[in-house]
mmCIF file of C-alpha atoms (C1' of nucleotides) in Angstrom:
data_model
loop_
_atom_site.group_PDB
_atom_site.id
_atom_site.type_symbol
_atom_site.label_atom_id
_atom_site.label_comp_id
_atom_site.label_asym_id
_atom_site.label_seq_id
_atom_site.Cartn_x
_atom_site.Cartn_y
_atom_site.Cartn_z
ATOM 1 C CA MET A 40 18.782 -37.607 -5.982
ATOM 2 C CA ALA A 41 18.114 -35.113 -3.260
ATOM 3 C CA VAL A 42 14.379 -34.717 -3.542
ATOM 4 C CA ASN A 43 12.868 -32.655 -0.769
ATOM 5 C CA ALA A 44 13.049 -34.496 2.491
ATOM 6 C CA ARG A 45 9.667 -33.396 3.821
ATOM 7 C CA ARG A 46 7.476 -33.626 0.744
ATOM 8 C CA GLY A 47 8.854 -36.266 -1.588
ATOM 9 C CA ARG A 48 7.644 -34.426 -4.727
ATOM 10 C CA PRO A 49 9.536 -31.632 -6.471
ATOM 11 C CA LEU A 50 8.779 -27.951 -6.041
ATOM 12 C CA SER A 51 7.774 -25.756 -8.986
ATOM 13 C CA ALA A 52 7.485 -22.028 -9.645
ATOM 14 C CA GLU A 53 3.803 -22.516 -10.452
ATOM 15 C CA GLU A 54 3.178 -24.143 -7.103
ATOM 16 C CA ILE A 55 5.044 -21.370 -5.299
ATOM 17 C CA HIS A 56 3.026 -18.632 -7.011
ATOM 18 C CA LEU A 57 -0.241 -20.321 -6.142
ATOM 19 C CA ALA A 58 0.733 -20.747 -2.510
ATOM 20 C CA ALA A 59 1.827 -17.105 -2.359
ATOM 21 C CA LEU A 60 -1.541 -16.014 -3.706
ATOM 22 C CA ARG A 61 -3.252 -18.188 -1.107
ATOM 23 C CA ILE A 62 -1.354 -16.465 1.713
ATOM 24 C CA ILE A 63 -1.970 -13.043 0.173
ATOM 25 C CA ASP A 64 -5.707 -13.667 0.036
ATOM 26 C CA ALA A 65 -5.853 -15.106 3.522
ATOM 27 C CA GLU A 66 -3.538 -12.718 5.379
ATOM 28 C CA GLY A 67 -2.629 -9.860 3.049
ATOM 29 C CA VAL A 68 0.456 -9.074 0.988
ATOM 30 C CA GLU A 69 2.143 -7.430 3.946
ATOM 31 C CA ARG A 70 2.106 -10.659 5.890
ATOM 32 C CA LEU A 71 3.575 -12.775 3.129
ATOM 33 C CA SER A 72 7.108 -13.820 3.926
ATOM 34 C CA MET A 73 9.407 -16.246 2.169
ATOM 35 C CA ARG A 74 9.702 -18.195 5.385
ATOM 36 C CA LYS A 75 5.954 -18.434 5.886
ATOM 37 C CA LEU A 76 5.531 -19.379 2.248
ATOM 38 C CA ALA A 77 8.064 -22.170 2.687
ATOM 39 C CA ALA A 78 6.215 -23.406 5.754
ATOM 40 C CA GLU A 79 2.934 -23.399 3.797
ATOM 41 C CA LEU A 80 4.625 -25.569 1.165
ATOM 42 C CA ASP A 81 6.285 -27.707 3.826
ATOM 43 C CA VAL A 82 9.686 -26.919 2.423
ATOM 44 C CA ASN A 83 12.991 -25.450 3.520
ATOM 45 C CA PRO A 84 12.907 -21.643 3.109
ATOM 46 C CA MET A 85 16.040 -21.690 0.986
ATOM 47 C CA SER A 86 14.599 -24.188 -1.480
ATOM 48 C CA LEU A 87 12.317 -21.465 -2.834
ATOM 49 C CA TYR A 88 15.293 -19.615 -4.271
ATOM 50 C CA HIS A 89 15.915 -22.411 -6.732
ATOM 51 C CA HIS A 90 12.622 -21.669 -8.437
ATOM 52 C CA VAL A 91 12.117 -17.971 -7.852
ATOM 53 C CA PRO A 92 14.905 -15.360 -7.925
ATOM 54 C CA SER A 93 13.568 -13.138 -5.118
ATOM 55 C CA LYS A 94 10.479 -12.095 -3.232
ATOM 56 C CA THR A 95 10.148 -9.041 -5.481
ATOM 57 C CA ALA A 96 10.224 -11.206 -8.613
ATOM 58 C CA LEU A 97 7.620 -13.476 -7.066
ATOM 59 C CA LEU A 98 5.315 -10.529 -6.381
ATOM 60 C CA GLN A 99 5.941 -9.183 -9.881
ATOM 61 C CA HIS A 100 4.853 -12.458 -11.360
ATOM 62 C CA VAL A 101 1.729 -12.737 -9.230
ATOM 63 C CA CYS A 102 0.746 -9.112 -9.933
ATOM 64 C CA SER A 103 1.297 -9.466 -13.669
ATOM 65 C CA MET A 104 -0.644 -12.723 -13.846
ATOM 66 C CA ASN A 105 -3.509 -11.010 -12.079
ATOM 67 C CA ALA A 106 -3.395 -8.007 -14.418
ATOM 68 C CA LYS A 107 -3.821 -10.310 -17.418
ATOM 69 C CA SER A 108 -7.379 -11.011 -16.287
ATOM 70 C CA LEU A 109 -8.237 -7.332 -16.699
ATOM 71 C CA LEU A 110 -8.809 -7.607 -20.433
ATOM 72 C CA PRO A 111 -12.589 -7.452 -20.769
ATOM 73 C CA PRO A 112 -14.464 -9.611 -23.293
ATOM 74 C CA PRO A 113 -14.359 -8.025 -26.772
ATOM 75 C CA ASN A 114 -17.472 -5.971 -27.145
ATOM 76 C CA GLU A 115 -17.104 -3.594 -30.072
ATOM 77 C CA GLY A 116 -20.696 -3.805 -31.260
ATOM 78 C CA ALA A 117 -22.357 -2.846 -27.974
ATOM 79 C CA PRO A 118 -23.351 0.709 -27.005
ATOM 80 C CA TRP A 119 -20.458 2.518 -25.350
ATOM 81 C CA GLN A 120 -22.288 2.826 -22.043
ATOM 82 C CA ARG A 121 -22.496 -0.952 -21.964
ATOM 83 C CA GLN A 122 -18.825 -1.268 -22.949
ATOM 84 C CA LEU A 123 -17.736 1.000 -20.112
ATOM 85 C CA ARG A 124 -19.853 -0.890 -17.601
ATOM 86 C CA GLU A 125 -18.290 -4.113 -18.850
ATOM 87 C CA ILE A 126 -14.770 -2.744 -18.268
ATOM 88 C CA ALA A 127 -15.683 -1.440 -14.823
ATOM 89 C CA ASP A 128 -17.355 -4.708 -13.819
ATOM 90 C CA THR A 129 -14.388 -6.752 -15.013
ATOM 91 C CA TYR A 130 -12.039 -4.573 -12.972
ATOM 92 C CA ARG A 131 -14.251 -4.914 -9.923
ATOM 93 C CA ARG A 132 -14.486 -8.679 -10.235
ATOM 94 C CA ILE A 133 -10.680 -8.974 -10.346
ATOM 95 C CA ALA A 134 -10.221 -6.474 -7.530
ATOM 96 C CA ARG A 135 -12.564 -8.465 -5.319
ATOM 97 C CA GLU A 136 -11.028 -11.811 -6.171
ATOM 98 C CA HIS A 137 -7.722 -10.708 -4.622
ATOM 99 C CA PRO A 138 -8.389 -7.469 -2.742
ATOM 100 C CA SER A 139 -5.098 -7.260 -0.892
ATOM 101 C CA LEU A 140 -3.133 -7.874 -4.072
ATOM 102 C CA TRP A 141 -5.161 -5.259 -5.932
ATOM 103 C CA SER A 142 -4.474 -2.498 -3.406
ATOM 104 C CA TYR A 143 -0.860 -3.499 -3.096
ATOM 105 C CA ALA A 144 -0.360 -3.486 -6.870
ATOM 106 C CA GLN A 145 -1.766 0.021 -7.065
ATOM 107 C CA LEU A 146 0.746 1.194 -4.487
ATOM 108 C CA HIS A 147 3.584 -0.540 -6.370
ATOM 109 C CA PRO A 148 2.912 -0.025 -10.068
ATOM 110 C CA GLU A 149 6.462 -1.057 -10.932
ATOM 111 C CA LEU A 150 5.597 -4.642 -9.974
ATOM 112 C CA THR A 151 2.944 -5.130 -12.617
ATOM 113 C CA HIS A 152 3.636 -5.706 -16.262
ATOM 114 C CA ARG A 153 0.584 -4.460 -18.111
ATOM 115 C CA GLU A 154 -0.348 -5.890 -21.502
ATOM 116 C CA GLU A 155 -0.472 -3.605 -24.518
ATOM 117 C CA GLY A 156 -4.131 -4.360 -25.140
ATOM 118 C CA LEU A 157 -5.276 -3.019 -21.775
ATOM 119 C CA TRP A 158 -6.033 0.459 -23.123
ATOM 120 C CA GLU A 159 -7.767 -0.706 -26.278
ATOM 121 C CA ALA A 160 -10.998 -1.433 -24.415
ATOM 122 C CA PHE A 161 -11.046 2.163 -23.167
ATOM 123 C CA ASN A 162 -10.221 3.478 -26.632
ATOM 124 C CA ASP A 163 -13.034 1.513 -28.255
ATOM 125 C CA CYS A 164 -15.357 2.937 -25.690
ATOM 126 C CA LEU A 165 -14.282 6.553 -26.165
ATOM 127 C CA ARG A 166 -14.496 6.196 -29.933
ATOM 128 C CA ALA A 167 -18.047 4.897 -29.646
ATOM 129 C CA ALA A 168 -18.902 7.705 -27.220
ATOM 130 C CA GLY A 169 -17.861 10.281 -29.815
ATOM 131 C CA VAL A 170 -14.996 11.714 -27.772
ATOM 132 C CA PRO A 171 -12.584 13.755 -29.925
ATOM 133 C CA LYS A 172 -9.406 11.775 -30.564
ATOM 134 C CA GLU A 173 -7.039 14.368 -29.108
ATOM 135 C CA ARG A 174 -8.722 13.919 -25.725
ATOM 136 C CA PHE A 175 -8.429 10.134 -25.650
ATOM 137 C CA ALA A 176 -5.194 9.925 -23.643
ATOM 138 C CA GLN A 177 -6.311 12.267 -20.886
ATOM 139 C CA ILE A 178 -9.808 10.877 -20.501
ATOM 140 C CA ARG A 179 -8.462 7.347 -20.508
ATOM 141 C CA ILE A 180 -6.164 8.250 -17.628
ATOM 142 C CA ALA A 181 -9.003 9.972 -15.791
ATOM 143 C CA LEU A 182 -11.337 6.986 -16.175
ATOM 144 C CA PHE A 183 -8.698 4.386 -15.385
ATOM 145 C CA GLY A 184 -7.471 6.334 -12.366
ATOM 146 C CA MET A 185 -10.929 6.768 -10.930
ATOM 147 C CA VAL A 186 -12.110 3.196 -11.534
ATOM 148 C CA ALA A 187 -8.889 1.487 -10.416
ATOM 149 C CA GLY A 188 -8.484 3.955 -7.554
ATOM 150 C CA TYR A 189 -12.049 3.553 -6.342
ATOM 151 C CA LEU A 190 -11.642 -0.218 -6.334
ATOM 152 C CA SER A 191 -8.390 0.043 -4.447
ATOM 153 C CA ALA A 192 -10.110 2.173 -1.814
ATOM 154 C CA GLU A 193 -12.974 -0.313 -1.643
ATOM 155 C CA ALA A 194 -10.629 -3.307 -1.471
ATOM 156 C CA ALA A 195 -8.653 -1.767 1.366
ATOM 157 C CA GLY A 196 -11.830 -1.070 3.335
ATOM 158 C CA LEU A 197 -11.558 2.712 3.130
ATOM 159 C CA LEU A 198 -15.130 3.145 1.930
ATOM 160 C CA ALA A 199 -16.780 0.780 4.373
ATOM 161 C CA ALA A 200 -14.901 2.418 7.227
ATOM 162 C CA ASN A 201 -16.398 5.798 6.424
ATOM 163 C CA ASP A 202 -20.088 5.033 6.254
ATOM 164 C CA ASP A 203 -21.505 2.209 8.264
ATOM 165 C CA GLN A 204 -24.382 0.945 6.177
ATOM 166 C CA VAL A 205 -23.040 0.704 2.642
ATOM 167 C CA ASP A 206 -24.239 -1.394 -0.230
ATOM 168 C CA THR A 207 -20.823 -1.566 -1.882
ATOM 169 C CA GLU A 208 -22.207 -2.952 -5.139
ATOM 170 C CA ALA A 209 -24.718 -0.113 -5.440
ATOM 171 C CA ALA A 210 -22.105 2.505 -4.501
ATOM 172 C CA PHE A 211 -19.863 1.280 -7.305
ATOM 173 C CA GLN A 212 -22.718 1.369 -9.804
ATOM 174 C CA THR A 213 -23.422 4.937 -8.677
ATOM 175 C CA ALA A 214 -19.792 5.799 -9.370
ATOM 176 C CA VAL A 215 -19.924 4.239 -12.838
ATOM 177 C CA ASP A 216 -23.195 6.040 -13.560
ATOM 178 C CA LEU A 217 -21.514 9.349 -12.734
ATOM 179 C CA LEU A 218 -18.710 8.561 -15.171
ATOM 180 C CA ILE A 219 -21.107 7.540 -17.935
ATOM 181 C CA THR A 220 -23.221 10.673 -17.529
ATOM 182 C CA GLY A 221 -20.008 12.687 -17.433
ATOM 183 C CA LEU A 222 -18.681 11.104 -20.616
ATOM 184 C CA ASP A 223 -21.987 11.712 -22.321
ATOM 185 C CA GLY A 224 -21.171 15.417 -22.010
ATOM 186 C CA TYR A 225 -18.481 14.969 -24.676
ATOM 187 C CA ARG A 226 -21.011 13.892 -27.287
ATOM 188 C CA MET B 245 20.094 13.399 34.945
ATOM 189 C CA ALA B 246 20.427 11.042 32.071
ATOM 190 C CA VAL B 247 19.871 13.349 29.150
ATOM 191 C CA ASN B 248 20.613 11.753 25.842
ATOM 192 C CA ALA B 249 24.312 11.161 25.471
ATOM 193 C CA ARG B 250 24.545 12.030 21.790
ATOM 194 C CA ARG B 251 22.274 15.055 21.546
ATOM 195 C CA GLY B 252 22.167 16.849 24.852
ATOM 196 C CA ARG B 253 18.586 18.082 24.348
ATOM 197 C CA PRO B 254 15.512 16.046 25.221
ATOM 198 C CA LEU B 255 13.451 14.107 22.688
ATOM 199 C CA SER B 256 9.764 14.846 22.098
ATOM 200 C CA ALA B 257 6.874 13.112 20.391
ATOM 201 C CA GLU B 258 6.466 16.130 18.126
ATOM 202 C CA GLU B 259 10.066 15.921 16.994
ATOM 203 C CA ILE B 260 9.720 12.193 16.326
ATOM 204 C CA HIS B 261 6.612 12.652 14.205
ATOM 205 C CA LEU B 262 8.273 15.343 12.117
ATOM 206 C CA ALA B 263 11.377 13.243 11.543
ATOM 207 C CA ALA B 264 9.187 10.277 10.570
ATOM 208 C CA LEU B 265 7.369 12.408 8.021
ATOM 209 C CA ARG B 266 10.715 13.577 6.632
ATOM 210 C CA ILE B 267 11.830 9.972 6.081
ATOM 211 C CA ILE B 268 8.442 9.039 4.626
ATOM 212 C CA ASP B 269 8.631 11.872 2.104
ATOM 213 C CA ALA B 270 12.232 11.171 1.205
ATOM 214 C CA GLU B 271 12.191 7.375 1.056
ATOM 215 C CA GLY B 272 8.598 6.176 1.376
ATOM 216 C CA VAL B 273 6.594 4.718 4.248
ATOM 217 C CA GLU B 274 7.852 1.222 3.507
ATOM 218 C CA ARG B 275 11.430 2.262 4.181
ATOM 219 C CA LEU B 276 10.676 3.923 7.505
ATOM 220 C CA SER B 277 12.056 1.908 10.393
ATOM 221 C CA MET B 278 12.322 2.738 14.048
ATOM 222 C CA ARG B 279 16.034 2.192 13.876
ATOM 223 C CA LYS B 280 16.483 4.482 10.881
ATOM 224 C CA LEU B 281 14.273 7.062 12.557
ATOM 225 C CA ALA B 282 16.447 6.916 15.644
ATOM 226 C CA ALA B 283 19.543 7.368 13.517
ATOM 227 C CA GLU B 284 17.969 10.403 11.828
ATOM 228 C CA LEU B 285 17.377 11.874 15.286
ATOM 229 C CA ASP B 286 20.821 10.828 16.475
ATOM 230 C CA VAL B 287 19.312 8.855 19.304
ATOM 231 C CA ASN B 288 19.306 5.334 20.663
ATOM 232 C CA PRO B 289 16.557 3.288 18.958
ATOM 233 C CA MET B 290 15.027 2.355 22.288
ATOM 234 C CA SER B 291 14.675 5.953 23.407
ATOM 235 C CA LEU B 292 11.855 6.420 20.919
ATOM 236 C CA TYR B 293 9.650 4.098 22.933
ATOM 237 C CA HIS B 294 9.544 6.549 25.802
ATOM 238 C CA HIS B 295 7.679 9.040 23.622
ATOM 239 C CA VAL B 296 5.768 6.849 21.207
ATOM 240 C CA PRO B 297 4.128 3.540 22.134
ATOM 241 C CA SER B 298 4.833 1.712 18.857
ATOM 242 C CA LYS B 299 5.543 2.141 15.184
ATOM 243 C CA THR B 300 1.850 1.596 14.425
ATOM 244 C CA ALA B 301 0.834 4.347 16.847
ATOM 245 C CA LEU B 302 3.406 6.636 15.283
ATOM 246 C CA LEU B 303 1.990 6.016 11.797
ATOM 247 C CA GLN B 304 -1.538 6.480 13.133
ATOM 248 C CA HIS B 305 -0.624 9.854 14.489
ATOM 249 C CA VAL B 306 1.103 11.000 11.323
ATOM 250 C CA CYS B 307 -1.779 9.774 9.117
ATOM 251 C CA SER B 308 -4.401 11.434 11.299
ATOM 252 C CA MET B 309 -2.507 14.716 11.447
ATOM 253 C CA ASN B 310 -2.324 14.675 7.688
ATOM 254 C CA ALA B 311 -6.048 13.907 7.328
ATOM 255 C CA LYS B 312 -6.888 17.005 9.368
ATOM 256 C CA SER B 313 -5.677 19.156 6.480
ATOM 257 C CA LEU B 314 -8.368 17.697 4.247
ATOM 258 C CA LEU B 315 -11.073 20.015 5.528
ATOM 259 C CA PRO B 316 -11.538 22.505 2.696
ATOM 260 C CA PRO B 317 -12.156 26.212 3.360
ATOM 261 C CA PRO B 318 -15.843 26.837 4.174
ATOM 262 C CA ASN B 319 -17.547 27.782 0.945
ATOM 263 C CA GLU B 320 -21.311 27.500 1.334
ATOM 264 C CA GLY B 321 -22.156 30.488 -0.826
ATOM 265 C CA ALA B 322 -20.287 29.396 -3.950
ATOM 266 C CA PRO B 323 -21.846 27.423 -6.824
ATOM 267 C CA TRP B 324 -21.667 23.693 -6.169
ATOM 268 C CA GLN B 325 -19.359 23.086 -9.123
ATOM 269 C CA ARG B 326 -16.897 25.457 -7.520
ATOM 270 C CA GLN B 327 -17.343 23.787 -4.119
ATOM 271 C CA LEU B 328 -16.580 20.362 -5.592
ATOM 272 C CA ARG B 329 -13.493 21.653 -7.369
ATOM 273 C CA GLU B 330 -12.345 23.177 -4.090
ATOM 274 C CA ILE B 331 -12.667 19.834 -2.290
ATOM 275 C CA ALA B 332 -10.882 17.997 -5.080
ATOM 276 C CA ASP B 333 -8.074 20.550 -5.238
ATOM 277 C CA THR B 334 -7.602 20.456 -1.464
ATOM 278 C CA TYR B 335 -7.368 16.665 -1.577
ATOM 279 C CA ARG B 336 -4.866 16.824 -4.419
ATOM 280 C CA ARG B 337 -2.701 19.392 -2.669
ATOM 281 C CA ILE B 338 -2.493 17.201 0.447
ATOM 282 C CA ALA B 339 -1.910 14.043 -1.588
ATOM 283 C CA ARG B 340 0.994 15.686 -3.385
ATOM 284 C CA GLU B 341 2.516 17.117 -0.236
ATOM 285 C CA HIS B 342 3.109 13.604 1.125
ATOM 286 C CA PRO B 343 2.455 11.185 -1.740
ATOM 287 C CA SER B 344 3.839 8.075 -0.096
ATOM 288 C CA LEU B 345 1.832 8.711 3.065
ATOM 289 C CA TRP B 346 -1.316 9.319 1.034
ATOM 290 C CA SER B 347 -1.115 6.008 -0.824
ATOM 291 C CA TYR B 348 -0.142 4.148 2.306
ATOM 292 C CA ALA B 349 -3.035 5.625 4.283
ATOM 293 C CA GLN B 350 -5.470 4.513 1.610
ATOM 294 C CA LEU B 351 -4.167 0.964 1.888
ATOM 295 C CA HIS B 352 -4.436 1.102 5.707
ATOM 296 C CA PRO B 353 -7.629 2.987 6.509
ATOM 297 C CA GLU B 354 -7.528 1.756 10.100
ATOM 298 C CA LEU B 355 -4.529 4.016 10.731
ATOM 299 C CA THR B 356 -6.329 7.265 10.046
ATOM 300 C CA HIS B 357 -8.746 8.909 12.414
ATOM 301 C CA ARG B 358 -11.046 11.004 10.236
ATOM 302 C CA GLU B 359 -12.745 14.071 11.666
ATOM 303 C CA GLU B 360 -16.526 14.206 11.755
ATOM 304 C CA GLY B 361 -16.631 17.304 9.586
ATOM 305 C CA LEU B 362 -14.946 15.618 6.651
ATOM 306 C CA TRP B 363 -18.233 14.658 4.963
ATOM 307 C CA GLU B 364 -19.950 17.975 5.522
ATOM 308 C CA ALA B 365 -18.158 19.589 2.607
ATOM 309 C CA PHE B 366 -19.487 16.853 0.314
ATOM 310 C CA ASN B 367 -22.967 17.180 1.790
ATOM 311 C CA ASP B 368 -23.035 20.959 1.248
ATOM 312 C CA CYS B 369 -22.027 20.325 -2.304
ATOM 313 C CA LEU B 370 -24.680 17.704 -3.003
ATOM 314 C CA ARG B 371 -27.358 19.840 -1.399
ATOM 315 C CA ALA B 372 -26.402 22.757 -3.627
ATOM 316 C CA ALA B 373 -26.366 20.468 -6.658
ATOM 317 C CA GLY B 374 -29.972 19.468 -5.987
ATOM 318 C CA VAL B 375 -29.234 15.810 -5.333
ATOM 319 C CA PRO B 376 -32.127 14.049 -3.549
ATOM 320 C CA LYS B 377 -31.261 13.528 0.108
ATOM 321 C CA GLU B 378 -31.742 9.760 0.097
ATOM 322 C CA ARG B 379 -28.909 9.490 -2.438
ATOM 323 C CA PHE B 380 -26.404 11.551 -0.433
ATOM 324 C CA ALA B 381 -24.645 8.664 1.296
ATOM 325 C CA GLN B 382 -24.055 6.638 -1.847
ATOM 326 C CA ILE B 383 -22.972 9.528 -4.042
ATOM 327 C CA ARG B 384 -20.678 10.793 -1.312
ATOM 328 C CA ILE B 385 -18.968 7.410 -1.207
ATOM 329 C CA ALA B 386 -18.753 7.308 -4.980
ATOM 330 C CA LEU B 387 -17.201 10.769 -5.186
ATOM 331 C CA PHE B 388 -14.854 10.280 -2.258
ATOM 332 C CA GLY B 389 -13.747 6.876 -3.529
ATOM 333 C CA MET B 390 -13.017 8.150 -6.999
ATOM 334 C CA VAL B 391 -11.225 11.332 -5.948
ATOM 335 C CA ALA B 392 -9.178 9.783 -3.140
ATOM 336 C CA GLY B 393 -8.553 6.669 -5.224
ATOM 337 C CA TYR B 394 -7.455 8.604 -8.288
ATOM 338 C CA LEU B 395 -5.033 10.618 -6.175
ATOM 339 C CA SER B 396 -3.656 7.476 -4.595
ATOM 340 C CA ALA B 397 -3.047 6.029 -8.049
ATOM 341 C CA GLU B 398 -1.409 9.273 -9.147
ATOM 342 C CA ALA B 399 0.716 9.506 -5.992
ATOM 343 C CA ALA B 400 1.953 5.954 -6.407
ATOM 344 C CA GLY B 401 2.952 6.620 -10.015
ATOM 345 C CA LEU B 402 0.388 4.272 -11.518
ATOM 346 C CA LEU B 403 -0.916 6.872 -13.970
ATOM 347 C CA ALA B 404 2.434 8.188 -15.136
ATOM 348 C CA ALA B 405 3.622 4.640 -15.693
ATOM 349 C CA ASN B 406 0.813 3.922 -18.100
ATOM 350 C CA ASP B 407 1.081 6.833 -20.496
ATOM 351 C CA ASP B 408 4.388 8.493 -21.081
ATOM 352 C CA GLN B 409 3.513 12.086 -21.795
ATOM 353 C CA VAL B 410 0.973 13.041 -19.159
ATOM 354 C CA ASP B 411 0.058 16.455 -17.868
ATOM 355 C CA THR B 412 -1.012 15.185 -14.474
ATOM 356 C CA GLU B 413 -2.669 18.447 -13.484
ATOM 357 C CA ALA B 414 -4.781 18.486 -16.635
ATOM 358 C CA ALA B 415 -5.660 14.800 -16.292
ATOM 359 C CA PHE B 416 -6.975 15.433 -12.787
ATOM 360 C CA GLN B 417 -9.030 18.391 -13.958
ATOM 361 C CA THR B 418 -10.465 16.158 -16.685
ATOM 362 C CA ALA B 419 -11.445 13.643 -14.012
ATOM 363 C CA VAL B 420 -13.119 16.324 -11.894
ATOM 364 C CA ASP B 421 -14.921 17.673 -14.977
ATOM 365 C CA LEU B 422 -16.344 14.216 -15.609
ATOM 366 C CA LEU B 423 -17.641 14.058 -12.038
ATOM 367 C CA ILE B 424 -19.183 17.527 -12.215
ATOM 368 C CA THR B 425 -20.936 16.798 -15.499
ATOM 369 C CA GLY B 426 -22.062 13.487 -14.053
ATOM 370 C CA LEU B 427 -23.447 15.108 -10.903
ATOM 371 C CA ASP B 428 -25.242 17.664 -13.024
ATOM 372 C CA GLY B 429 -27.352 14.756 -14.289
ATOM 373 C CA TYR B 430 -29.043 14.585 -10.867
ATOM 374 C CA ARG B 431 -30.434 18.084 -11.193
ATOM 375 C "C1'" DA C 102 20.172 -30.636 -10.346
ATOM 376 C "C1'" DC C 103 18.176 -29.784 -6.263
ATOM 377 C "C1'" DC C 104 18.270 -29.116 -1.412
ATOM 378 C "C1'" DT C 105 19.910 -27.279 3.185
ATOM 379 C "C1'" DG C 106 22.202 -25.258 7.543
ATOM 380 C "C1'" DA C 107 24.685 -21.593 9.084
ATOM 381 C "C1'" DA C 108 25.385 -16.951 8.691
ATOM 382 C "C1'" DC C 109 24.707 -11.847 7.674
ATOM 383 C "C1'" DA C 110 22.416 -7.667 7.894
ATOM 384 C "C1'" DC C 111 18.332 -6.139 8.856
ATOM 385 C "C1'" DC C 112 13.386 -5.601 11.508
ATOM 386 C "C1'" DG C 113 9.979 -4.226 16.037
ATOM 387 C "C1'" DT C 114 9.858 -4.653 20.708
ATOM 388 C "C1'" DT C 115 10.711 -6.145 25.867
ATOM 389 C "C1'" DC C 116 13.045 -5.705 29.852
ATOM 390 C "C1'" DA C 117 16.334 -5.232 33.399
ATOM 391 C "C1'" DA C 118 19.753 -2.125 34.533
ATOM 392 C "C1'" DG C 119 21.694 2.239 34.601
ATOM 393 C "C1'" DT C 120 21.704 7.739 35.783
ATOM 394 C "C1'" DA D 129 12.053 10.518 34.514
ATOM 395 C "C1'" DC D 130 14.632 9.322 30.875
ATOM 396 C "C1'" DC D 131 17.962 6.531 28.595
ATOM 397 C "C1'" DT D 132 20.382 2.175 27.054
ATOM 398 C "C1'" DG D 133 22.491 -2.584 25.998
ATOM 399 C "C1'" DA D 134 21.404 -7.122 25.470
ATOM 400 C "C1'" DA D 135 18.156 -10.164 23.961
ATOM 401 C "C1'" DC D 136 14.103 -12.318 21.414
ATOM 402 C "C1'" DA D 137 11.561 -13.498 17.540
ATOM 403 C "C1'" DC D 138 11.219 -12.262 13.256
ATOM 404 C "C1'" DC D 139 12.787 -10.699 8.094
ATOM 405 C "C1'" DG D 140 15.304 -11.512 2.889
ATOM 406 C "C1'" DT D 141 19.175 -13.421 1.015
ATOM 407 C "C1'" DT D 142 24.106 -15.569 0.223
ATOM 408 C "C1'" DC D 143 26.945 -19.227 0.124
ATOM 409 C "C1'" DA D 144 29.420 -23.311 0.973
ATOM 410 C "C1'" DA D 145 28.389 -27.912 1.640
ATOM 411 C "C1'" DG D 146 25.677 -31.845 1.050
ATOM 412 C "C1'" DT D 147 23.098 -35.721 -2.084
#
DNA sequence: ACCTGAACACCGTTCAAGT
DNA sequence: ACCTGAACACCGTTCAAGT
């Protein structure tokens, strides 16, 4: 049995995805290469292709795994302002866990498989805020685009680069406050 | 005189930047290569390096040129709601002129040299809206992050991918409306 | 079944040599 | 001054050959 010469234990897709995420967090998506990944795993570069069909498929998997964490805790009873904050905070937590992946995934939406339930949290929120149903789709896009987009800008360092002394947490809360006050206008 | 064998007329940095932008618009930043760029210009790949120090410098120049167009028309007299719409619409026009470059520049803020005057338009707006001065910096970041981020998401196709029938123009106006109503809360 | 070395078609960039 | 061919150190991926 031709077990890997250098490691002695078999390779697995799981292990490959985790190592990829480690490189992405440490060096950025752009610096992830199949050859570097193999080196990280102490494995022949070509061995990876027995567990993962391609680099694109690997990135798809990592992006989609990450997107699964976006579902916020169910929260139907709470006031809608609280619900929206919860969504925004969940997004921010995920964005900051893997900032390079977050920005990259926004640039390559085709890589991420998004769960059906992702929009439900927004819908619950808009319902509770008294937004007319025929406006749901557009407002959901507006909110999602601004929250996800803001976090992508923050993750990439675009916001810190522009103003020197920034409390990034407070700036994000300011952004969410603007959205909440704005949404309140639909009541 | 060793004028280029294939073209007969001399190469220039200007010409290189324009050709790069053409490839970026047609195929995306990620598919721009020095060798492809040389082919587009019907030139030896190595000739480029006599006019441009590196691919990174080339992208820096193109990104910074593009960012210069972000300065909106001076508009101090108008109501602040109108001023903010003007900024947002200017940003959107530029984002949609070169969508791939826009998203890429957001992911790589270090590539873009931003003019000093870029924030003045926001400041004018906040002043006119009656926002307390000590909140300017944070609100400016919040607004810039959400507008630029939303447009990056739109340019990359993240918003269209999520909902099938989207009027992207209307969705953006909805987003800007939310921000204006939100800002109005500071009055 | 799993691994691997050589090979192919790409990259960005350096450098010595040409005119 | 401007151009160029060969070369170097990288990529992702295929495939035939090994165990």
